[in-house]
mmCIF file of C-alpha atoms and ligand atoms in Angstrom:
data_model
loop_
_atom_site.group_PDB
_atom_site.id
_atom_site.type_symbol
_atom_site.label_atom_id
_atom_site.label_comp_id
_atom_site.label_asym_id
_atom_site.label_seq_id
_atom_site.Cartn_x
_atom_site.Cartn_y
_atom_site.Cartn_z
ATOM 1 C CA UNK A 1 9.131 14.715 -9.370
ATOM 2 C CA UNK A 2 5.359 14.598 -9.602
ATOM 3 C CA UNK A 3 3.368 17.505 -8.261
ATOM 4 C CA UNK A 4 -0.348 18.032 -8.207
ATOM 5 C CA UNK A 5 -1.031 21.201 -10.119
ATOM 6 C CA UNK A 6 -1.846 24.051 -7.767
ATOM 7 C CA UNK A 7 -3.985 26.704 -9.466
ATOM 8 C CA UNK A 8 -4.853 28.856 -6.486
ATOM 9 C CA UNK A 9 -3.087 29.665 -3.228
ATOM 10 C CA UNK A 10 -4.906 28.082 -0.297
ATOM 11 C CA UNK A 11 -3.871 30.992 1.945
ATOM 12 C CA UNK A 12 -4.697 34.128 -0.075
ATOM 13 C CA UNK A 13 -6.567 32.800 -3.128
ATOM 14 C CA UNK A 14 -4.075 34.209 -5.619
ATOM 15 C CA UNK A 15 -3.740 32.440 -8.961
ATOM 16 C CA UNK A 16 -0.052 33.341 -9.147
ATOM 17 C CA UNK A 17 1.416 30.030 -7.984
ATOM 18 C CA UNK A 18 4.710 29.020 -9.606
ATOM 19 C CA UNK A 19 7.108 26.111 -9.204
ATOM 20 C CA UNK A 20 10.240 27.403 -7.463
ATOM 21 C CA UNK A 21 12.936 26.286 -5.070
ATOM 22 C CA UNK A 22 12.153 28.286 -1.914
ATOM 23 C CA UNK A 23 15.144 29.976 -0.337
ATOM 24 C CA UNK A 24 17.128 27.503 1.761
ATOM 25 C CA UNK A 25 15.197 24.564 0.282
ATOM 26 C CA UNK A 26 16.362 21.716 -1.943
ATOM 27 C CA UNK A 27 13.257 20.925 -4.050
ATOM 28 C CA UNK A 28 10.980 22.759 -6.427
ATOM 29 C CA UNK A 29 7.606 23.434 -4.825
ATOM 30 C CA UNK A 30 4.497 25.455 -5.668
ATOM 31 C CA UNK A 31 5.117 28.959 -4.228
ATOM 32 C CA UNK A 32 2.504 31.725 -4.087
ATOM 33 C CA UNK A 33 3.888 34.881 -5.664
ATOM 34 C CA UNK A 34 1.508 37.087 -3.650
ATOM 35 C CA UNK A 35 1.927 35.835 -0.068
ATOM 36 C CA UNK A 36 4.956 33.488 -0.393
ATOM 37 C CA UNK A 37 2.992 30.488 0.897
ATOM 38 C CA UNK A 38 4.814 27.236 0.042
ATOM 39 C CA UNK A 39 2.901 24.011 -0.664
ATOM 40 C CA UNK A 40 4.716 20.914 0.602
ATOM 41 C CA UNK A 41 3.630 17.745 -1.158
ATOM 42 C CA UNK A 42 4.891 14.452 0.196
ATOM 43 C CA UNK A 43 4.264 10.792 -0.601
ATOM 44 C CA UNK A 44 1.164 9.038 0.623
ATOM 45 C CA UNK A 45 1.333 5.758 2.523
ATOM 46 C CA UNK A 46 -0.734 2.778 1.410
ATOM 47 C CA UNK A 47 -1.124 0.063 4.034
ATOM 48 C CA UNK A 48 -2.408 -3.437 3.472
ATOM 49 C CA UNK A 49 -2.214 -7.081 4.443
ATOM 50 C CA UNK A 50 -1.485 -10.396 2.844
ATOM 51 C CA UNK A 51 -3.917 -12.629 4.696
ATOM 52 C CA UNK A 52 -3.471 -16.363 4.764
ATOM 53 C CA UNK A 53 -6.052 -18.660 6.298
ATOM 54 C CA UNK A 54 -5.899 -22.445 6.139
ATOM 55 C CA UNK A 55 -3.714 -22.390 3.045
ATOM 56 C CA UNK A 56 -5.809 -19.802 1.225
ATOM 57 C CA UNK A 57 -5.369 -16.093 0.577
ATOM 58 C CA UNK A 58 -8.079 -13.490 1.102
ATOM 59 C CA UNK A 59 -8.389 -11.371 -2.049
ATOM 60 C CA UNK A 60 -10.881 -8.688 -3.001
ATOM 61 C CA UNK A 61 -12.180 -7.694 -6.429
ATOM 62 C CA UNK A 62 -12.301 -3.932 -6.855
ATOM 63 C CA UNK A 63 -15.693 -2.347 -7.533
ATOM 64 C CA UNK A 64 -14.236 1.091 -8.280
ATOM 65 C CA UNK A 65 -11.537 2.677 -10.387
ATOM 66 C CA UNK A 66 -8.616 2.528 -10.600
ATOM 67 C CA UNK A 67 -8.340 -1.127 -11.611
ATOM 68 C CA UNK A 68 -12.069 -1.840 -11.372
ATOM 69 C CA UNK A 69 -12.729 -5.579 -11.756
ATOM 70 C CA UNK A 70 -9.154 -6.543 -10.809
ATOM 71 C CA UNK A 71 -8.157 -8.575 -7.771
ATOM 72 C CA UNK A 72 -5.838 -7.492 -4.976
ATOM 73 C CA UNK A 73 -4.865 -8.025 -1.412
ATOM 74 C CA UNK A 74 -6.728 -5.476 0.754
ATOM 75 C CA UNK A 75 -4.877 -2.146 0.991
ATOM 76 C CA UNK A 76 -5.628 1.555 1.091
ATOM 77 C CA UNK A 77 -4.532 5.018 2.119
ATOM 78 C CA UNK A 78 -3.351 5.599 5.659
ATOM 79 C CA UNK A 79 -5.271 8.299 7.577
ATOM 80 C CA UNK A 80 -3.765 11.059 9.705
ATOM 81 C CA UNK A 81 -4.919 9.778 13.079
ATOM 82 C CA UNK A 82 -3.672 6.210 12.967
ATOM 83 C CA UNK A 83 -0.575 4.034 12.926
ATOM 84 C CA UNK A 84 0.321 2.193 9.761
ATOM 85 C CA UNK A 85 -0.647 -1.118 11.414
ATOM 86 C CA UNK A 86 -4.056 0.329 12.318
ATOM 87 C CA UNK A 87 -4.445 1.553 8.757
ATOM 88 C CA UNK A 88 -3.749 -1.922 7.367
ATOM 89 C CA UNK A 89 -6.248 -3.557 9.728
ATOM 90 C CA UNK A 90 -8.881 -0.888 9.017
ATOM 91 C CA UNK A 91 -8.489 -1.238 5.261
ATOM 92 C CA UNK A 92 -8.914 -5.009 5.516
ATOM 93 C CA UNK A 93 -12.089 -4.523 7.567
ATOM 94 C CA UNK A 94 -13.491 -1.909 5.173
ATOM 95 C CA UNK A 95 -12.709 -3.818 1.994
ATOM 96 C CA UNK A 96 -13.464 -7.377 3.100
ATOM 97 C CA UNK A 97 -15.406 -7.170 6.387
ATOM 98 C CA UNK A 98 -12.723 -9.316 8.025
ATOM 99 C CA UNK A 99 -10.876 -8.722 11.258
ATOM 100 C CA UNK A 100 -7.214 -9.755 11.227
ATOM 101 C CA UNK A 101 -4.193 -9.858 13.530
ATOM 102 C CA UNK A 102 -1.041 -8.315 12.103
ATOM 103 C CA UNK A 103 1.867 -10.765 12.340
ATOM 104 C CA UNK A 104 4.727 -8.690 10.954
ATOM 105 C CA UNK A 105 5.949 -6.415 8.170
ATOM 106 C CA UNK A 106 6.361 -8.153 4.833
ATOM 107 C CA UNK A 107 6.974 -5.640 2.084
ATOM 108 C CA UNK A 108 7.912 -1.966 2.104
ATOM 109 C CA UNK A 109 8.180 -0.565 -1.361
ATOM 110 C CA UNK A 110 8.240 2.886 -2.856
ATOM 111 C CA UNK A 111 6.578 3.960 -6.072
ATOM 112 C CA UNK A 112 8.347 7.274 -6.748
ATOM 113 C CA UNK A 113 6.527 7.650 -10.062
ATOM 114 C CA UNK A 114 3.249 7.832 -8.094
ATOM 115 C CA UNK A 115 4.574 9.490 -4.914
ATOM 116 C CA UNK A 116 3.454 6.452 -2.929
ATOM 117 C CA UNK A 117 4.896 4.136 -0.297
ATOM 118 C CA UNK A 118 3.334 0.719 0.238
ATOM 119 C CA UNK A 119 3.651 -1.018 3.598
ATOM 120 C CA UNK A 120 2.264 -4.540 3.462
ATOM 121 C CA UNK A 121 1.973 -6.786 6.512
ATOM 122 C CA UNK A 122 1.458 -10.491 6.982
ATOM 123 C CA UNK A 123 -1.779 -11.013 8.856
ATOM 124 C CA UNK A 124 -3.854 -13.814 10.329
ATOM 125 C CA UNK A 125 -7.565 -14.004 9.548
ATOM 126 C CA UNK A 126 -9.737 -13.874 12.680
ATOM 127 C CA UNK A 127 -13.381 -13.655 11.585
ATOM 128 C CA UNK A 128 -15.837 -11.781 9.418
ATOM 129 C CA UNK A 129 -17.314 -8.869 11.332
ATOM 130 C CA UNK A 130 -19.603 -7.386 8.681
ATOM 131 C CA UNK A 131 -20.209 -7.507 4.906
ATOM 132 C CA UNK A 132 -17.518 -6.048 2.661
ATOM 133 C CA UNK A 133 -17.694 -2.385 1.699
ATOM 134 C CA UNK A 134 -18.764 -0.502 -1.425
ATOM 135 C CA UNK A 135 -15.247 -0.398 -2.869
ATOM 136 C CA UNK A 136 -15.312 -4.185 -3.197
ATOM 137 C CA UNK A 137 -17.332 -6.211 -5.681
ATOM 138 C CA UNK A 138 -16.484 -9.655 -4.384
ATOM 139 C CA UNK A 139 -14.111 -11.350 -1.951
ATOM 140 C CA UNK A 140 -12.721 -14.832 -2.035
ATOM 141 C CA UNK A 141 -10.334 -17.148 -0.238
ATOM 142 C CA UNK A 142 -8.192 -18.660 -2.984
ATOM 143 C CA UNK A 143 -5.544 -21.367 -2.953
ATOM 144 C CA UNK A 144 -2.174 -20.578 -4.520
ATOM 145 C CA UNK A 145 -3.338 -22.426 -7.618
ATOM 146 C CA UNK A 146 -6.470 -20.290 -7.859
ATOM 147 C CA UNK A 147 -4.777 -16.884 -7.647
ATOM 148 C CA UNK A 148 -5.927 -14.868 -10.701
ATOM 149 C CA UNK A 149 -2.375 -13.924 -11.744
ATOM 150 C CA UNK A 150 -3.537 -12.229 -14.937
ATOM 151 C CA UNK A 151 -6.282 -10.264 -13.204
ATOM 152 C CA UNK A 152 -4.362 -8.661 -10.360
ATOM 153 C CA UNK A 153 -4.363 -4.876 -9.922
ATOM 154 C CA UNK A 154 -0.595 -4.335 -10.147
ATOM 155 C CA UNK A 155 2.491 -6.487 -10.875
ATOM 156 C CA UNK A 156 3.765 -5.713 -7.374
ATOM 157 C CA UNK A 157 0.771 -7.535 -5.871
ATOM 158 C CA UNK A 158 1.679 -10.630 -7.882
ATOM 159 C CA UNK A 159 5.292 -10.323 -6.716
ATOM 160 C CA UNK A 160 4.199 -10.202 -3.074
ATOM 161 C CA UNK A 161 1.960 -13.246 -3.424
ATOM 162 C CA UNK A 162 4.494 -15.334 -5.348
ATOM 163 C CA UNK A 163 7.296 -14.470 -2.914
ATOM 164 C CA UNK A 164 5.037 -15.409 0.006
ATOM 165 C CA UNK A 165 4.272 -18.787 -1.576
ATOM 166 C CA UNK A 166 7.974 -19.450 -2.232
ATOM 167 C CA UNK A 167 9.047 -18.378 1.243
ATOM 168 C CA UNK A 168 6.346 -20.407 2.917
ATOM 169 C CA UNK A 169 7.612 -23.487 1.064
ATOM 170 C CA UNK A 170 11.129 -22.573 2.158
ATOM 171 C CA UNK A 171 9.957 -22.084 5.742
ATOM 172 C CA UNK A 172 11.085 -18.531 6.444
ATOM 173 C CA UNK A 173 9.623 -15.129 5.650
ATOM 174 C CA UNK A 174 11.790 -12.109 4.902
ATOM 175 C CA UNK A 175 11.113 -8.389 4.625
ATOM 176 C CA UNK A 176 11.285 -6.857 1.158
ATOM 177 C CA UNK A 177 12.429 -3.276 0.813
ATOM 178 C CA UNK A 178 12.841 -1.431 -2.442
ATOM 179 C CA UNK A 179 10.722 -0.357 -5.342
ATOM 180 C CA UNK A 180 8.766 -2.386 -7.839
ATOM 181 C CA UNK A 181 11.717 -2.926 -10.165
ATOM 182 C CA UNK A 182 14.346 -3.838 -7.611
ATOM 183 C CA UNK A 183 14.796 -4.387 -3.931
ATOM 184 C CA UNK A 184 16.378 -6.505 -1.236
ATOM 185 C CA UNK A 185 14.793 -9.217 0.866
ATOM 186 C CA UNK A 186 16.054 -8.804 4.414
ATOM 187 C CA UNK A 187 15.983 -12.056 6.357
ATOM 188 C CA UNK A 188 14.560 -12.021 9.859
ATOM 189 C CA UNK A 189 16.540 -13.400 12.766
ATOM 190 C CA UNK A 190 19.669 -11.431 11.850
ATOM 191 C CA UNK A 191 21.374 -9.833 14.868
ATOM 192 C CA UNK A 192 22.268 -6.802 12.746
ATOM 193 C CA UNK A 193 18.585 -5.942 12.571
ATOM 194 C CA UNK A 194 18.303 -5.484 16.352
ATOM 195 C CA UNK A 195 17.510 -1.854 17.176
ATOM 196 C CA UNK A 196 18.965 -1.634 20.689
HETATM 197 ZN ZN1 LIG B 201 -0.898 33.252 -1.414
#
């Protein structure tokens, strides 16, 4: 389990913070030895969209680290005051200047090594509302043959794009759940998926 190192207690300022399993708990957590304050660290959610428009995909080239100069679908950290769909749409707008309509969930994958959960949606391009933001160096609509497979940020982004291309040819999109190494593609239209 990855923990950010806690040097000082946020409640009392003590530097006596040790990793312990608090009483009644199941996980090791930073615990202040002076005031018993426990720091709970949980995964962050990264929301994004795979955006197709007239047979092309909207990709952005990162202007900042990590992965400066690499290409990706737009995605970023969810904020406290929004839904995950709102986060995905906001990140697209910030990184590319584009407004999109979310069509459906496409990939939910965990990266336990990084304490992250990615939730990627399929989205429809609507229009450009303003220029792309400072975190982006360049944006481009690329055909499937123009995707810079060797210059993508992470292998998982390549997996999402290649699965999308395959499924579009096949004529049906599924929902991937798992981690980067392994997962299951759940087909839509299955009665077992109905919630009520
Ligand atoms: Zn304390």
